[in-house]
Coordinates of C-alpha atoms and ligand atoms in Angstrom, one line a residue:
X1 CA 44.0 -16.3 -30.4
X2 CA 42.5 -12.8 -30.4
X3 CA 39.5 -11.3 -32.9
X4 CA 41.8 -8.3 -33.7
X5 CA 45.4 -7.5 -33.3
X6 CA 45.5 -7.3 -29.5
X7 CA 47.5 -3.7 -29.7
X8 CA 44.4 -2.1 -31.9
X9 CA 41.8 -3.7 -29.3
X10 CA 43.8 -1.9 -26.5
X11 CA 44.1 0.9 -28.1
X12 CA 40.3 1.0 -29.7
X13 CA 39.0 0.5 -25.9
X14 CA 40.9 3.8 -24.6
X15 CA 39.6 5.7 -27.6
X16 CA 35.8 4.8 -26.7
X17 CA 35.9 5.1 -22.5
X18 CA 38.1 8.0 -22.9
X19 CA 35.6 9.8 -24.9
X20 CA 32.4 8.4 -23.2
X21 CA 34.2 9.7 -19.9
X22 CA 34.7 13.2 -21.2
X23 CA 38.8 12.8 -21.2
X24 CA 40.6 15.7 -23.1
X25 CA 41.9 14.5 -26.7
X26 CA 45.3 15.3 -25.7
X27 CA 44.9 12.6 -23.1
X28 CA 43.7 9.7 -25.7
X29 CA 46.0 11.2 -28.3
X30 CA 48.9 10.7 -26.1
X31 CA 48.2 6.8 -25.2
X32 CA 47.7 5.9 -29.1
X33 CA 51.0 5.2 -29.2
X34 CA 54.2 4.2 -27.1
X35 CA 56.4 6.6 -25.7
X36 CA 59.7 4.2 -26.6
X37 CA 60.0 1.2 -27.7
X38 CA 63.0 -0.7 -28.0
X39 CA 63.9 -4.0 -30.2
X40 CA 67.1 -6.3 -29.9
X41 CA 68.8 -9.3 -31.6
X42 CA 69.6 -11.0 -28.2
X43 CA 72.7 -13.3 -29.6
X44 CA 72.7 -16.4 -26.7
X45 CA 75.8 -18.8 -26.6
X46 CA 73.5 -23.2 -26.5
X47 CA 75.0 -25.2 -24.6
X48 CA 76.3 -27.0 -27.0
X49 CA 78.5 -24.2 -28.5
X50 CA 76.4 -22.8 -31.2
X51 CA 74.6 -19.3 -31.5
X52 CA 70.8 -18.5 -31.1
X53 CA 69.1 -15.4 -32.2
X54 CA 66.2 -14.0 -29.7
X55 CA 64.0 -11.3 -31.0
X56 CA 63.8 -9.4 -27.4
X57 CA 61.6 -5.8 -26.7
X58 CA 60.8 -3.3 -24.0
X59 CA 58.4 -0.9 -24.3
X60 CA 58.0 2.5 -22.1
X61 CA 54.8 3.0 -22.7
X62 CA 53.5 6.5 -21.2
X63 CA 55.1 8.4 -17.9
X64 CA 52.9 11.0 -17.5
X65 CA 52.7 9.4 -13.6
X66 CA 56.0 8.4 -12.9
X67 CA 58.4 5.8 -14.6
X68 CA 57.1 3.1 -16.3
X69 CA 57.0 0.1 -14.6
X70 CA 56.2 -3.3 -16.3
X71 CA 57.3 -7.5 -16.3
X72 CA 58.9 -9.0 -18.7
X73 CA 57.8 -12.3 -20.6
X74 CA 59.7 -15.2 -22.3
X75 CA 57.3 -17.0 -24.4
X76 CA 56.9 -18.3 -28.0
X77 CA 54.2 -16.0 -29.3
X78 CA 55.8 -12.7 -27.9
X79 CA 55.1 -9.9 -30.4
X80 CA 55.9 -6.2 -30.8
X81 CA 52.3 -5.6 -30.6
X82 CA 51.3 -8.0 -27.9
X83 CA 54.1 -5.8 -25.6
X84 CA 52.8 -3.0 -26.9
X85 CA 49.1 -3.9 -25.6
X86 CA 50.4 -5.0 -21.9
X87 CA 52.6 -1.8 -21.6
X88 CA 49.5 0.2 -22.4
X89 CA 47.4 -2.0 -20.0
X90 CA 49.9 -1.2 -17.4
X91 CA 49.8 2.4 -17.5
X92 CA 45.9 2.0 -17.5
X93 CA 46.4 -0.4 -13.9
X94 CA 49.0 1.7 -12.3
X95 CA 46.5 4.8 -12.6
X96 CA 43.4 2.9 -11.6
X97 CA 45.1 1.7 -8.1
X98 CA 46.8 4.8 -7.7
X99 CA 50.6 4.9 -7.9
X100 CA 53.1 6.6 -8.6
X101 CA 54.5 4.9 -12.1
X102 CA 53.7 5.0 -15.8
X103 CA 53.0 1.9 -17.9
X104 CA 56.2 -0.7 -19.3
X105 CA 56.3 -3.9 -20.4
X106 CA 58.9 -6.1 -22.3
X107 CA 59.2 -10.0 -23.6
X108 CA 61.6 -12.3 -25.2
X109 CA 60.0 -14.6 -28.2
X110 CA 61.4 -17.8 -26.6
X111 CA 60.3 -21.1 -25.3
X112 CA 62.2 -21.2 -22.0
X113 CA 61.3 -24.7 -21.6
X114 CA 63.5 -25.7 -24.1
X115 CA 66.6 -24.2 -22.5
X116 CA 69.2 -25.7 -20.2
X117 CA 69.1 -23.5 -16.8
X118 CA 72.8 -22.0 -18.0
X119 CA 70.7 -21.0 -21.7
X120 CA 68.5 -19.3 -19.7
X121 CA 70.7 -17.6 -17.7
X122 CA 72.6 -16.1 -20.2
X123 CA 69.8 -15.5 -22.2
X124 CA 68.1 -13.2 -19.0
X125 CA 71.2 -11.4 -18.5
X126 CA 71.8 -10.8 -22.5
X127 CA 68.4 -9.1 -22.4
X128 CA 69.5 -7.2 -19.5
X129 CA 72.8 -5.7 -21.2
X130 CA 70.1 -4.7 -24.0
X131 CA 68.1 -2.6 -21.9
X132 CA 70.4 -1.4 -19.2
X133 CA 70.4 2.1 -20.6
X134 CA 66.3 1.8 -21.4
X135 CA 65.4 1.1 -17.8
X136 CA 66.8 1.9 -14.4
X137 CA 65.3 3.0 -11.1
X138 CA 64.0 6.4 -12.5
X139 CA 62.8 5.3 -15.8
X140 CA 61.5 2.3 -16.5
X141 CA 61.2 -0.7 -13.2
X142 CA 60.8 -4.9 -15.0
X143 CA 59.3 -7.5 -13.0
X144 CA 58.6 -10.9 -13.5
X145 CA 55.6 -11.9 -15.8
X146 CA 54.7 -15.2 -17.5
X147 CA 57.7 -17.8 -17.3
X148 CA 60.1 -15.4 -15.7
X149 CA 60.8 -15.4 -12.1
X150 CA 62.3 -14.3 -9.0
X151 CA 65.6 -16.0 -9.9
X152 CA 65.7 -14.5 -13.3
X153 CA 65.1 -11.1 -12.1
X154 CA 67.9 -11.4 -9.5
X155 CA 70.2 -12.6 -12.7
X156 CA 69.0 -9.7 -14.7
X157 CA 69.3 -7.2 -11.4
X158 CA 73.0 -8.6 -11.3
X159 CA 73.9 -8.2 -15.0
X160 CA 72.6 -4.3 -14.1
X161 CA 74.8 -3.8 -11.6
X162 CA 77.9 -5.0 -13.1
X163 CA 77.4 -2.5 -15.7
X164 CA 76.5 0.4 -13.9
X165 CA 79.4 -0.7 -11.4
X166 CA 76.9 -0.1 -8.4
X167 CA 74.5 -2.1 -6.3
X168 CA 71.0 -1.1 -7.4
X169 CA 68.5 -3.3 -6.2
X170 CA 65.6 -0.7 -7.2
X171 CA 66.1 -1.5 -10.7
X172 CA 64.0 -4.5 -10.8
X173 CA 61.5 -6.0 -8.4
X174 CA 59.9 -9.6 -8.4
X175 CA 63.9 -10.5 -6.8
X176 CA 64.6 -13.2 -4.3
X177 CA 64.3 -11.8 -0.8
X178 CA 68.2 -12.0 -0.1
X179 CA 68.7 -9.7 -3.5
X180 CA 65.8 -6.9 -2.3
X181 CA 63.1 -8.7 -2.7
X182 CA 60.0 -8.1 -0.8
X183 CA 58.1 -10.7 1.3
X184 CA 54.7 -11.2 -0.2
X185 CA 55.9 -10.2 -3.6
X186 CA 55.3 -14.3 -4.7
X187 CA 51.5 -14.5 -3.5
X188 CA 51.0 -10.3 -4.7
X189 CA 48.6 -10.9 -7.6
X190 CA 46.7 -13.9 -6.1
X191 CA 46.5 -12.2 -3.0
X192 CA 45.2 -9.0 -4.6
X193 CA 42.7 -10.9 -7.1
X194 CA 41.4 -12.2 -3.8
X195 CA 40.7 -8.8 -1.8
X196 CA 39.2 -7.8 -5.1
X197 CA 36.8 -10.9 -5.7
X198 CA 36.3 -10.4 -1.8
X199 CA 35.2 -6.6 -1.8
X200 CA 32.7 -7.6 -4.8
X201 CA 31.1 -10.5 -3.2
X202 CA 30.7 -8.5 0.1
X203 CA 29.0 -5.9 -1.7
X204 CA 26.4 -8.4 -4.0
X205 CA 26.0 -11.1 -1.2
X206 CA 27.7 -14.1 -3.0
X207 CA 28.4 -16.5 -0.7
X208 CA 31.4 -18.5 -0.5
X209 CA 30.6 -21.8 0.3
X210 CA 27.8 -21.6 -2.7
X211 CA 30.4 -20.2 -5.4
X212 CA 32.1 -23.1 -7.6
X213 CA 35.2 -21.8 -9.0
X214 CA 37.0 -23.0 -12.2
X215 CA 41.1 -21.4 -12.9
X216 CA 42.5 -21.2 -16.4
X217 CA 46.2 -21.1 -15.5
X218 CA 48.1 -22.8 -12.6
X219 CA 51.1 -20.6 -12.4
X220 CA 52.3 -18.2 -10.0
X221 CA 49.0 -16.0 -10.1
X222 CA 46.7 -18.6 -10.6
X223 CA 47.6 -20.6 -8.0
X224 CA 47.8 -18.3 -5.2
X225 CA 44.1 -17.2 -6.1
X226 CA 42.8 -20.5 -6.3
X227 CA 44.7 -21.1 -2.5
X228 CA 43.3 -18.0 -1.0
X229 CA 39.8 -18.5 -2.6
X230 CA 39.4 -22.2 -1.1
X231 CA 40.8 -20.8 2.2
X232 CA 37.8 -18.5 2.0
X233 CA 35.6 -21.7 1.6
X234 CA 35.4 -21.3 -1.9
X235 CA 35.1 -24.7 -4.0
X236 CA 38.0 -25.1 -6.8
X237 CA 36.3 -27.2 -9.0
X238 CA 38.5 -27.3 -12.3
X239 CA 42.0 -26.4 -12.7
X240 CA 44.2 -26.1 -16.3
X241 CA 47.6 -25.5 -17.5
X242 CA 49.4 -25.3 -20.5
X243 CA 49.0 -29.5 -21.2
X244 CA 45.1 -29.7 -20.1
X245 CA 43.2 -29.6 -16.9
X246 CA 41.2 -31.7 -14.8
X247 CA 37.5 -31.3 -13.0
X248 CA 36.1 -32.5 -9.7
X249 CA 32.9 -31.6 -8.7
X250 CA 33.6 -31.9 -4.7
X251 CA 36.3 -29.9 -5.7
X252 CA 40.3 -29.8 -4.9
X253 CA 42.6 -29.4 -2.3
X254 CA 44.7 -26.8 -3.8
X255 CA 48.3 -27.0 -1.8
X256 CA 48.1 -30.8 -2.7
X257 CA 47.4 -29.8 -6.2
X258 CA 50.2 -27.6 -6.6
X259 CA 53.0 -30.1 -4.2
X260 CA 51.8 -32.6 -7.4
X261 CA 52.2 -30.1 -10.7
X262 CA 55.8 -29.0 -8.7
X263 CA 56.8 -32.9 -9.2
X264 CA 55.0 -33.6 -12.0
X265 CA 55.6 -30.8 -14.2
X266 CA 51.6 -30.3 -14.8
X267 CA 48.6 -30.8 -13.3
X268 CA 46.9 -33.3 -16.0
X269 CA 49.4 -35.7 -15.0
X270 CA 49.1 -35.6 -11.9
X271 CA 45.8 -36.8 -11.3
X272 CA 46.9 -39.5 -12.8
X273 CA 49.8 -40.8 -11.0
X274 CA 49.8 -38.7 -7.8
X275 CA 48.3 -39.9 -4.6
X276 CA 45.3 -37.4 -5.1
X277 CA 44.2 -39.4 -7.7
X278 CA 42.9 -41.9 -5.8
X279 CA 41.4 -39.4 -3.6
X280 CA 39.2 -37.3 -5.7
X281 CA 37.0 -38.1 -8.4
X282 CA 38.2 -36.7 -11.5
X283 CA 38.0 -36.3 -15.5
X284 CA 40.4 -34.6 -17.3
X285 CA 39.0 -31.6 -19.6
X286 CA 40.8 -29.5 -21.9
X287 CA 41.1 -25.3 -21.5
X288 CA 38.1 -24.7 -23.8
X289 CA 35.9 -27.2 -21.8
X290 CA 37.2 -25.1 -19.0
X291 CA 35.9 -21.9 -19.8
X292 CA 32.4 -22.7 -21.0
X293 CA 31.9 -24.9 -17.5
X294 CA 28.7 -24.0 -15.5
X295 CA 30.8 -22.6 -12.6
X296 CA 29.7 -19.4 -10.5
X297 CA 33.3 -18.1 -10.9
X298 CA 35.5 -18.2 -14.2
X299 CA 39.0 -17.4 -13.9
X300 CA 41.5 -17.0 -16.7
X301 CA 44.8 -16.7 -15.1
X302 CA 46.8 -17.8 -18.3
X303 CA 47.1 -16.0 -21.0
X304 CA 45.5 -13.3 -23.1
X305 CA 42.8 -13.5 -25.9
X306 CA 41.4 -17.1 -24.6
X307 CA 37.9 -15.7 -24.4
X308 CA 37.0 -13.9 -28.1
X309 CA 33.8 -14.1 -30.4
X310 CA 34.0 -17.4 -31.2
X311 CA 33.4 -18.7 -27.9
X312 CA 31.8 -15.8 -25.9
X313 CA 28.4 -17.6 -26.7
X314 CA 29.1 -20.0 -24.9
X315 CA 30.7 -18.5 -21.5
X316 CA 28.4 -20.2 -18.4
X317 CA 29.9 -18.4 -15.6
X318 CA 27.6 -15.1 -14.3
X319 CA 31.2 -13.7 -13.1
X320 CA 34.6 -13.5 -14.6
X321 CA 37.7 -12.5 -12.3
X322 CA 40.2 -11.3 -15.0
X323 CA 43.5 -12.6 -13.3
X324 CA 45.4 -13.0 -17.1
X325 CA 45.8 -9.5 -18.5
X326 CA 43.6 -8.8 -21.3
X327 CA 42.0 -12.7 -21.2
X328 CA 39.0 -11.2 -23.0
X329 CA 39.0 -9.6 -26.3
X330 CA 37.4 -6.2 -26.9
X331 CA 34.9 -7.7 -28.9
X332 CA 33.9 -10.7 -27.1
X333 CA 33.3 -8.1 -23.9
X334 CA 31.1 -6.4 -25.8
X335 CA 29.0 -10.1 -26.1
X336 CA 29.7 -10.4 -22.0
X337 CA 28.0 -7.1 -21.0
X338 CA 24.9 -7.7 -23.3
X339 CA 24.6 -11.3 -21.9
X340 CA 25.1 -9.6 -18.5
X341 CA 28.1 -11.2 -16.9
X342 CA 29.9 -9.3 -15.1
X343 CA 33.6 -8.8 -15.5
X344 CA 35.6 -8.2 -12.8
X345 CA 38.5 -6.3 -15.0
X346 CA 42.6 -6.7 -15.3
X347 CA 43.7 -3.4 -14.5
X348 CA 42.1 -4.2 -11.2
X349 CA 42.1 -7.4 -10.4
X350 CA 45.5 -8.3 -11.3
X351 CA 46.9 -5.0 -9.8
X352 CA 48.4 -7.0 -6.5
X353 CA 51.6 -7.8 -8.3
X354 CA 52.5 -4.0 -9.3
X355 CA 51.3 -2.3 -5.9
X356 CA 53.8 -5.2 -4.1
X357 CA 56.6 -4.3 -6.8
X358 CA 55.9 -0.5 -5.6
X359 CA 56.5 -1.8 -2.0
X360 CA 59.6 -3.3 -3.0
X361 CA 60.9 -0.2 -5.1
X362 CA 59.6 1.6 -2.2
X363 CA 61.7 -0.6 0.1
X364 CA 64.8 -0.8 -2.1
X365 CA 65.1 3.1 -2.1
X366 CA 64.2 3.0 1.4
X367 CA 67.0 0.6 2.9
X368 CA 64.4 -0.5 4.6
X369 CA 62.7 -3.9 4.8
X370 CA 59.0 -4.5 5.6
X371 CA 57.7 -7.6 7.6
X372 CA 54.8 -9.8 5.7
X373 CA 52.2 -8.1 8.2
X374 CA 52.7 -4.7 6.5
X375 CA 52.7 -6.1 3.1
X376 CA 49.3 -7.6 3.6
X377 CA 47.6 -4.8 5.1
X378 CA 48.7 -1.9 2.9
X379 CA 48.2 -4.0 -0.1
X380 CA 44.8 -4.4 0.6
X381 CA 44.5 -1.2 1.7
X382 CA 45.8 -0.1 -1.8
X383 CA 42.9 -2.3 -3.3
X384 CA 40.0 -2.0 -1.6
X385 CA 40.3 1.7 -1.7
X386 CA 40.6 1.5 -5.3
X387 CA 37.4 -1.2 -5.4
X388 CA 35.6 1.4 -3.5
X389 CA 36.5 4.5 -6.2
X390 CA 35.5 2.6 -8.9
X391 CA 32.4 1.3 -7.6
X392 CA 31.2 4.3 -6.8
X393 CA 31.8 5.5 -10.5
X394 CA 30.4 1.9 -11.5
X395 CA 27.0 2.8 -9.4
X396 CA 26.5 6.8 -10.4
X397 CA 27.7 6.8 -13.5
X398 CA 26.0 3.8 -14.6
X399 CA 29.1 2.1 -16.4
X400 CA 30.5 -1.8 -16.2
X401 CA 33.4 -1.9 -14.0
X402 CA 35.8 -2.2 -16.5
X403 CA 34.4 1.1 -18.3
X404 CA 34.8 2.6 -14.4
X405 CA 38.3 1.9 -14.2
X406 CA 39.6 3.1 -17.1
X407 CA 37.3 5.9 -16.8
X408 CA 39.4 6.7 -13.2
X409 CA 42.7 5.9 -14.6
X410 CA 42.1 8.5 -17.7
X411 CA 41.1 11.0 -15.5
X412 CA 44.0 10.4 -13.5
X413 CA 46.4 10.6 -16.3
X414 CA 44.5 13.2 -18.1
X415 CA 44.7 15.6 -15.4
X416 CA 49.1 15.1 -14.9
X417 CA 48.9 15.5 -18.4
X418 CA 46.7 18.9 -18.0
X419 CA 49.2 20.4 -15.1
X420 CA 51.7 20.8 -18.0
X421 CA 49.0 22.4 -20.5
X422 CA 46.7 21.9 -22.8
X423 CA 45.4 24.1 -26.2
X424 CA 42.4 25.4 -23.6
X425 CA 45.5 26.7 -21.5
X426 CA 47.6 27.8 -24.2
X427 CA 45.2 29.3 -26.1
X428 CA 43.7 31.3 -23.1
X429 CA 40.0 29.7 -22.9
Ligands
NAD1 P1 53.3 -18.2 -14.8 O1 54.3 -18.4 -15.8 O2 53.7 -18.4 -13.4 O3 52.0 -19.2 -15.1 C1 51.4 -19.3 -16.3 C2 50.5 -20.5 -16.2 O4 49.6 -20.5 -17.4 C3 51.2 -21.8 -16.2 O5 50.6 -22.7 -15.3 C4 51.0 -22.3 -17.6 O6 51.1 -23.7 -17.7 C5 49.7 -21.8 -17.9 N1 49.4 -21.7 -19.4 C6 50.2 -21.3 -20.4 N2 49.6 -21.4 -21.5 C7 48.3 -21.8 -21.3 C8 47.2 -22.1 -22.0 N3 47.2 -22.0 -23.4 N4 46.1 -22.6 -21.4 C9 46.0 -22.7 -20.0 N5 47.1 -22.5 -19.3 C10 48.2 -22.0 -19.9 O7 52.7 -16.8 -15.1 P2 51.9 -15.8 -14.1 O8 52.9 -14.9 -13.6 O9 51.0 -16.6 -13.2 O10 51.0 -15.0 -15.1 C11 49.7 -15.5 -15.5 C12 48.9 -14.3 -16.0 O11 48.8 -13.3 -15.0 C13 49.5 -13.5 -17.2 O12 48.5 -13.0 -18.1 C14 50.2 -12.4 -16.6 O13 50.4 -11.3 -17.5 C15 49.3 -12.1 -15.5 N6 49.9 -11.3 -14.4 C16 50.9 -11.8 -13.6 C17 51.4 -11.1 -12.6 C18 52.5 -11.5 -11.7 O14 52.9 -10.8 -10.8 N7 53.0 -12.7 -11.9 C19 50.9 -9.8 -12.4 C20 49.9 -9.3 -13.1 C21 49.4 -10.1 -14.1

């Protein structure tokens, strides 16, 4: 549920910073709009010998950096405009951390949980035969993204290779380690949401053991954030999914958590019937109680547009780690920075999972694997430099952290845009 189409919002946000920041109007002119976008009829044989139509996208967004790299979605509400809005948000995040690749993204309108493992495998490599001459190594990279996985990437990797007739494992990251994958690539964007969340509370004295975390979302990313976090001493105090979520003040034991939603199917239930159950006092809340809770520490790790007008009133948590991409509306952030919570933004904190697909890319091209060790350290590396660039703009140029970033990713893609010329050059100013 967003306050405007989500696209516009993405769009209206890079029009503002980019003129607040002093970016050239060729730079905001050329993000207005996608570089390519491409629409299929995916045609996928049921099970039970009928035909289903899938309405299926990818979008190369802008390569001014480098190809566009992006994951790909199956979900109901898939839209034109909502892949439009997380290619653009990726060509933002690859800039603000710094590598080389423009922004992609793509999405099936589909509720996987409604298909038979064999559905779903033909419908991941039908969307790969659609594509396979709008990505490849040099253009445009997928990667997993919300209900897509490592097993579906390696289908889709496959489905590539048969039709290009060679093995190229660079085409698609997120893949199971025996495909190409990388180690680490699972935990990337919990891992990284961590180091970020880390290099803030270092720098404003928030304390661990006094910070009470609540996570919407309790999938891949949200779950490896809220792991890492209680590791840290942190106390996980509510938890959601797609079917509801529960709350414990003492707060939960995460790995049994998850052990219980992997049987179960979702968390709700499982405080019901698990062993934890008995364990941990409980009450089940829904994802809107969720969000307004008076935690120290909100984290949407679901979906977009869960935090807009209508309930930005009512947001109790000083600090919001943005682990979902866009979870807050343009509007409604406008509401966060006047009520002075501070957002800890997207394009940065959820930027683990793309600088691990760069390793694995990296690695691919390479023909040479990495051990865990070296994931770890130069993926923090690869954040905590970034943290410390955009703090610096957050502190001198007086400007929320989000306004910091894309300030630094605008500049970044406003001055590969420059080295080819502007009017100012053209013209001879
Ligand atoms: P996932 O499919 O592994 O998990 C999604 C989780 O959200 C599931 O637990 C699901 O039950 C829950 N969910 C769905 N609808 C919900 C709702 N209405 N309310 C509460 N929970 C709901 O997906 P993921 O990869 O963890 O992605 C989550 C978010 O993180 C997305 O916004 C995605 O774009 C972003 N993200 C993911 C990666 C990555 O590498 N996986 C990288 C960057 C950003």
């Amino acid at each position: 549920m967003s306050d405007r189409n989500v696209f516009e919002d993405a769009v209206t946000r890079v029009e503002r910073i980019g003129l607040d920041a002093g970016v050239a109007p060729e730079t905001v002119d050329a993000l207005r709009q996608p570089g390519a976008l491409l629409t299929a009829d995916l045609a996928v044989r049921m099970d039970d010998g009928s035909t289903r139509h899938f309405v299926a996208y990818r979008c190369r967004y802008n390569d001014a950096l480098g190809p566009t790299k992006g994951g790909i979605r199956f979900h109901p509400d898939v839209t034109r405009e909502e892949v439009m809005a997380l290619a653009l948000w990726m060509t933002i995040k690859c800039a603000v951390v710094g590598l080389p690749y423009g922004g992609g993204k793509g999405g099936v309108a589909v509720d996987p949980k409604g298909l038979s493992r064999l559905e779903l495998e033909r419908l991941s490599r039908a969307y790969m035969r659609a594509m396979a001459d709008f990505v490849g190594p040099d253009t445009d990279i997928p990667a997993p993204d919300v209900y897509t996985n490592a097993r579906i990437m390696g289908w889709m990797a496959d489905e590539y290779e048969a039709i290009h007739r060679k093995k190229t494992p660079a085409v698609i990251t997120g893949k199971p380690i025996l495909l190409g994958g990388s180690l680490g690539r699972d935990e990337a964007t919990g891992r990284g949401a961590f180091v970020v969340i880390q290099e803030y509370a270092r720098r404003v004295g928030l304390e661990p053991e006094n910070t009470r975390v609540a996570v919407q979302g309790f999938g891949n990313a949200g779950y490896h954030v809220a792991r890492l976090l209680q590791e840290a001493g942190y106390r996980i105090v509510a938890v959601s999914d797609s079917k509801g979520g529960v709350y414990a003040d003492e707060g939960f034991d995460i790995e049994s958590l998850w052990e219980h939603k992997q049987s179960a199917g979702k968390v709700e239930g499982v405080y019901c019937t698990g062993s934890v159950c008995e364990v941990v006092e409980h009450r089940k809340i829904s994802n809107e109680e969720l969000l307004e809770l008076e935690v120290d520490l909100l984290v949407p790790a679901a979906l977009e547009g869960v935090i807009t007008t209508e309930n930005a009133g009512r947001i109790r948590a000083p600090l919001i780690a943005e682990v979902a991409n866009g979870p807050i509306t343009a509007e409604a952030d406008s509401q966060m920075r006047e009520r002075h919570i501070t957002v800890l933004p997207d394009v940065l904190t959820n930027a683990g999972g793309v600088t691990v697909s760069y390793f694995e890319w990296s690695q691919n091209r390479q023909g040479y694997a990495w051990t865990l060790e070296e994931v770890r350290e130069r993926l923090e590396r690869v954040l905590t430099r970034a943290f410390d660039g955009l703090w610096h703009l957050h502190q001198t140029e007086k400007v929320s952290i989000r306004d910091a970033a894309y300030a630094m990713a605008l500049r970044r893609i406003g001055e590969a845009i420059e080295a080819e010329g502007t009017r100012d050059y053209f013209s001879g100013d």
